[in-house]
Short mmCIF file of C-alpha atoms in Angstrom, two decimals:
data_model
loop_
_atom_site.label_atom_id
_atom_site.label_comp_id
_atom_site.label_asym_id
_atom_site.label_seq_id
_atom_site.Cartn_x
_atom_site.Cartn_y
_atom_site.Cartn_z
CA UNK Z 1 -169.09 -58.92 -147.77
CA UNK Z 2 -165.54 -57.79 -148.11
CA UNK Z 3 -162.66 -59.79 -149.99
CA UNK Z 4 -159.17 -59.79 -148.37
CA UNK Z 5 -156.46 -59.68 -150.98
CA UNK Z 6 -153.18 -60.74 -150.02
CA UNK Z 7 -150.20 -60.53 -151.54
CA UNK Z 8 -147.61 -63.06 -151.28
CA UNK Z 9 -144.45 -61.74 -152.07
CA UNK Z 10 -145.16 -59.35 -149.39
CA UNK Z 11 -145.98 -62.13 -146.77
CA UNK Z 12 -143.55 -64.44 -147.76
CA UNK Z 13 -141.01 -61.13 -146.88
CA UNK Z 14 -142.42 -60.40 -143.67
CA UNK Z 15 -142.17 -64.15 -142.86
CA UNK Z 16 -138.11 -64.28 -143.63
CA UNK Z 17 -137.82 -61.19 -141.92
CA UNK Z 18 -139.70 -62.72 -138.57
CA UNK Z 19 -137.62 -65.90 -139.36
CA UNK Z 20 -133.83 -63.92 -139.58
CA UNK Z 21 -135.25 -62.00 -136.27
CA UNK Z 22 -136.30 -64.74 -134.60
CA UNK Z 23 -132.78 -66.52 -135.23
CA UNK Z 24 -130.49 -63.53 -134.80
CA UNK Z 25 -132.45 -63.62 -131.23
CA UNK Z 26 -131.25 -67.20 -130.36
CA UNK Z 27 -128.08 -66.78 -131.39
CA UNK Z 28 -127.29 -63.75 -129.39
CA UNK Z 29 -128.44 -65.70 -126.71
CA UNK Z 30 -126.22 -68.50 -126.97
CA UNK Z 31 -123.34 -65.93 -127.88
CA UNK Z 32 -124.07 -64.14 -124.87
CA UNK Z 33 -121.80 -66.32 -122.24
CA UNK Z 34 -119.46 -66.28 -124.83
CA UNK Z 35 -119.17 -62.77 -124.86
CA UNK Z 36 -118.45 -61.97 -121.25
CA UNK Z 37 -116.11 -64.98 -121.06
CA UNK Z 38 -113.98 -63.42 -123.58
CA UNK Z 39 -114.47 -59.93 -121.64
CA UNK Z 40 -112.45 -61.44 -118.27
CA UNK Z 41 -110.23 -63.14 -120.70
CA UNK Z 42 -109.32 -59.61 -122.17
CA UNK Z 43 -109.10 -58.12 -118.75
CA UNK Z 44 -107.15 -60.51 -117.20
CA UNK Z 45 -109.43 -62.19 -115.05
CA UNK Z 46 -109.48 -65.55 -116.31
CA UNK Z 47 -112.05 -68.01 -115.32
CA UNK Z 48 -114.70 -67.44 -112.52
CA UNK Z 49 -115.14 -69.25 -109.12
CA UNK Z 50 -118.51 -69.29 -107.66
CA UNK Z 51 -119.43 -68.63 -103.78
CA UNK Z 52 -122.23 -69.70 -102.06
CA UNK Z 53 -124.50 -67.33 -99.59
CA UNK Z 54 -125.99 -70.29 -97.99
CA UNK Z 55 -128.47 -68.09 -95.13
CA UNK Z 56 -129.93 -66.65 -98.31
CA UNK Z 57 -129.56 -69.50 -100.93
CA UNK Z 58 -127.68 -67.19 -103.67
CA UNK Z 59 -124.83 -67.67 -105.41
CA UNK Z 60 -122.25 -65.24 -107.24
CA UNK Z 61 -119.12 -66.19 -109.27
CA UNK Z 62 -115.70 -63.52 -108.62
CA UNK Z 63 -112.42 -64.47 -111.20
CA UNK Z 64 -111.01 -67.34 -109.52
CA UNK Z 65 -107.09 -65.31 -109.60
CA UNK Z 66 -108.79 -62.88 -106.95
CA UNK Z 67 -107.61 -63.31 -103.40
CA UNK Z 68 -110.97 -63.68 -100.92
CA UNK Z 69 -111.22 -63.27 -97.12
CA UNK Z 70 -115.18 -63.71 -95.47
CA UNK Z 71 -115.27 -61.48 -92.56
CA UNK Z 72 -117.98 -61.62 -89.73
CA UNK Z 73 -119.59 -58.35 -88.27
CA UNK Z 74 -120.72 -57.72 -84.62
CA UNK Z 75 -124.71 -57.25 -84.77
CA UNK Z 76 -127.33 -58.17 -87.58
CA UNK Z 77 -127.00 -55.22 -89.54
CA UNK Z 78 -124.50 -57.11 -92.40
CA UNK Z 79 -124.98 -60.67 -92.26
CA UNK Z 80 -122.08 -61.84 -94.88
CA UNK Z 81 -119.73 -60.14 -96.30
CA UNK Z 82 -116.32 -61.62 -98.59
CA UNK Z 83 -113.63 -59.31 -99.21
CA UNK Z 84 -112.03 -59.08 -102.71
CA UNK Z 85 -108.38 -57.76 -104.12
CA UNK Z 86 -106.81 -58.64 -107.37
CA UNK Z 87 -103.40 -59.65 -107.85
CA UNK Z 88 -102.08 -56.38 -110.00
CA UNK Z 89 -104.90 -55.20 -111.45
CA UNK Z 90 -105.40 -52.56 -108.88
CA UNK Z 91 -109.01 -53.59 -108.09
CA UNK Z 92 -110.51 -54.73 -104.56
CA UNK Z 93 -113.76 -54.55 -103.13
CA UNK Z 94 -116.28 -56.78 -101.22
CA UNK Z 95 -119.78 -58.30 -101.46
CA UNK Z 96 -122.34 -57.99 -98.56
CA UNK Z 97 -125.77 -58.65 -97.46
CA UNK Z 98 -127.59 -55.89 -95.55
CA UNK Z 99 -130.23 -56.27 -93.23
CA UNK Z 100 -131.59 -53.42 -94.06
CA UNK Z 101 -135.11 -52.66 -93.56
CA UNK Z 102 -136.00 -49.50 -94.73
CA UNK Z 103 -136.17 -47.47 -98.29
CA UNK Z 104 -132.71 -48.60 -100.05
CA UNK Z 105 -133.24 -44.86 -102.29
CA UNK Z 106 -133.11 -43.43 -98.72
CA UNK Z 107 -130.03 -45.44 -97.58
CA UNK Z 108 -128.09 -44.48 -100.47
CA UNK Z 109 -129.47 -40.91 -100.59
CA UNK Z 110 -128.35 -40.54 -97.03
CA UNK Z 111 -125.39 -41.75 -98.08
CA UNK Z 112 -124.82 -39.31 -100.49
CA UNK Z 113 -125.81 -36.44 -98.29
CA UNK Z 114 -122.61 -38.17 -95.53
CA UNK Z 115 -120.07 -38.36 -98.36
CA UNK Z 116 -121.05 -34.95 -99.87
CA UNK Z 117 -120.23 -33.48 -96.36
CA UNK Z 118 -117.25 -35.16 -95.30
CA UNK Z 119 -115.95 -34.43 -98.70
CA UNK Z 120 -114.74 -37.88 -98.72
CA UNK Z 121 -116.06 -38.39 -102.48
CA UNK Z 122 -116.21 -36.61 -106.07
CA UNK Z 123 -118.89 -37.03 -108.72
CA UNK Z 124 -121.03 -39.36 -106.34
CA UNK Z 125 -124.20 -40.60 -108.34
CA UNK Z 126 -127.03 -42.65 -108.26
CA UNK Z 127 -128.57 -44.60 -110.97
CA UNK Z 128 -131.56 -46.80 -111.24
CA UNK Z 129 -130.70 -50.23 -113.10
CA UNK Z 130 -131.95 -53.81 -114.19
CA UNK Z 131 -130.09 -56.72 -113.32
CA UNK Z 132 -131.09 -59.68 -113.80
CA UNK Z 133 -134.50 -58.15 -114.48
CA UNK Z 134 -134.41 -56.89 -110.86
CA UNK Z 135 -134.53 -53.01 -110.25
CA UNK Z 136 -131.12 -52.62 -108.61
CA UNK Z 137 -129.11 -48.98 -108.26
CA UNK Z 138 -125.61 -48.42 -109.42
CA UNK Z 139 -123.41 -45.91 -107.18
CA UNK Z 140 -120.41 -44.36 -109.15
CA UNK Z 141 -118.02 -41.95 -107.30
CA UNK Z 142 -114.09 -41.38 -107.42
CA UNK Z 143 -112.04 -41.08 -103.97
CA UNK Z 144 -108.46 -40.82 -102.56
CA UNK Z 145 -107.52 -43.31 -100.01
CA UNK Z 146 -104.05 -44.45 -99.54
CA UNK Z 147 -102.39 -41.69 -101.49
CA UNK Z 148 -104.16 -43.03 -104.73
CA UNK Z 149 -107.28 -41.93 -106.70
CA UNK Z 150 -109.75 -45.00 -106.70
CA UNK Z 151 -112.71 -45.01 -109.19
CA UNK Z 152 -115.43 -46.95 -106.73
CA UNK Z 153 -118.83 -48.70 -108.77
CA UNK Z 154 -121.04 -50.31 -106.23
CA UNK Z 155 -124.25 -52.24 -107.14
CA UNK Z 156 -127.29 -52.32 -104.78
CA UNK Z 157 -129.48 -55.20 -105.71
CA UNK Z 158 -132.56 -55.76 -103.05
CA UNK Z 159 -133.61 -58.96 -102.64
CA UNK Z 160 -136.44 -60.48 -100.06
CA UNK Z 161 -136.31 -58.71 -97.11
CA UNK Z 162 -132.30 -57.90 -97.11
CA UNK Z 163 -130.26 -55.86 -99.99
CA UNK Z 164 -127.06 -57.23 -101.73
CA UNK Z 165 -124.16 -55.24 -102.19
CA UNK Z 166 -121.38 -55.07 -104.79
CA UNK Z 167 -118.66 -52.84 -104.39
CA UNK Z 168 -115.48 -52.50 -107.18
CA UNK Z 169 -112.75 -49.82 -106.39
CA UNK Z 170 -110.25 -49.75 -108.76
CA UNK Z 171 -107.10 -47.52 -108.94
CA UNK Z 172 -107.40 -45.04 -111.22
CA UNK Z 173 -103.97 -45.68 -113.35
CA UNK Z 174 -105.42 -49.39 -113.56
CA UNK Z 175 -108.95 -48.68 -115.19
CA UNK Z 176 -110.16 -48.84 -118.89
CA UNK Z 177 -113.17 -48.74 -120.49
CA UNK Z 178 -114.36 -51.75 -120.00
CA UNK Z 179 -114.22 -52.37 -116.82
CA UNK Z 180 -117.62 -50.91 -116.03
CA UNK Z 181 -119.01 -54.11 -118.34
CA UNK Z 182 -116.51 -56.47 -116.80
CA UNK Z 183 -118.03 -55.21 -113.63
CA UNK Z 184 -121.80 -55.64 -114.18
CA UNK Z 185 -121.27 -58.80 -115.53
CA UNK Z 186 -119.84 -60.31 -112.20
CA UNK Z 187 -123.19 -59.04 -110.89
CA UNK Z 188 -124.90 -60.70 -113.25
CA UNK Z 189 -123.57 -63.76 -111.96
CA UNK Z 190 -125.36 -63.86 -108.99
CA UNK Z 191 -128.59 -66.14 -108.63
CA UNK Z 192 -131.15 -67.18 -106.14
CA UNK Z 193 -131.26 -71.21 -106.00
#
């Protein structure tokens, strides 16, 4: 028969050390909001309005100061799609819905392969990414269109049997560093209801 010999001051540590993790958890949690709220507040962006896909029951939030415009599309191919611009900050973009039903790595990889050709882009690349604890792909490439160098981030998030789309361009003498975060955490916004 064996004896188990414990020692208590070194449970009672590892107990306060679960404890402190265990908080420092929760309260990164609740911080969390907090934290990007302050991020549009630094940026400029103020508060954020939310927007409703109602065919797919999903909702995203965009900085309320940002000028909208929902556009329809001949066909089935994009089924919603809102239009962006902010008022100075140099950044504009859109949000779409694809009915898309193949591979989306094959859609963007032949959309590489386009770009790459037509020499339309620089530095275009493809990343795999989480949001929302979704596997979702983030496209980074810089352009010129309208005399001005545009850094573009678009988001790919697939979702049922369609793919969500999130696409920032944003002028070159306009960007910082933190507008990649500022970015992702607009997509982060959007929910299925």
């Amino acid at each position: 028969m064996q004896v188990l010999i414990i020692d208590r001051k070194k449970l009672g540590v590892i107990f306060v050390v679960m404890g402190l993790m265990i908080f420092i958890f929760c309260i990164g949690i609740k911080l969390d909001g907090r934290i990007r709220a302050t991020a549009f507040i630094q940026n400029n962006l103020g508060e954020l309005k939310e927007y409703k896909i109602e065919e797919y029951n999903t909702t995203y939030k965009l900085p309320s100061k940002w000028e909208t415009n929902i556009e329809s599309f001949p066909g089935n191919e994009i089924t919603y799609h809102n239009n962006f611009k902010s008022e100075n900050d140099g950044i504009n973009g859109f949000v779409q819905v694809w009915n898309y039903r193949g591979s989306l790595k094959e859609f963007l990889d032949m959309s590489k392969k386009n770009s790459e050709r037509e020499n339309k882009v620089k530095n275009f690349n493809i990343y795999n990414i989480l949001i929302n604890n979704k596997d979702a792909y983030l496209v980074k490439y810089k352009m010129n269109a309208h005399g001005n160098v545009f850094y573009a981030y678009e988001y790919f998030i697939k979702q049922d049997n369609v793919f969500i789309r999130f696409a920032f361009y944003i002028r070159e003498d306009k960007t910082n560093a933190n507008m990649p975060s500022v970015f992702k955490a607009i997509v982060e916004t959007m929910k299925k209801q």
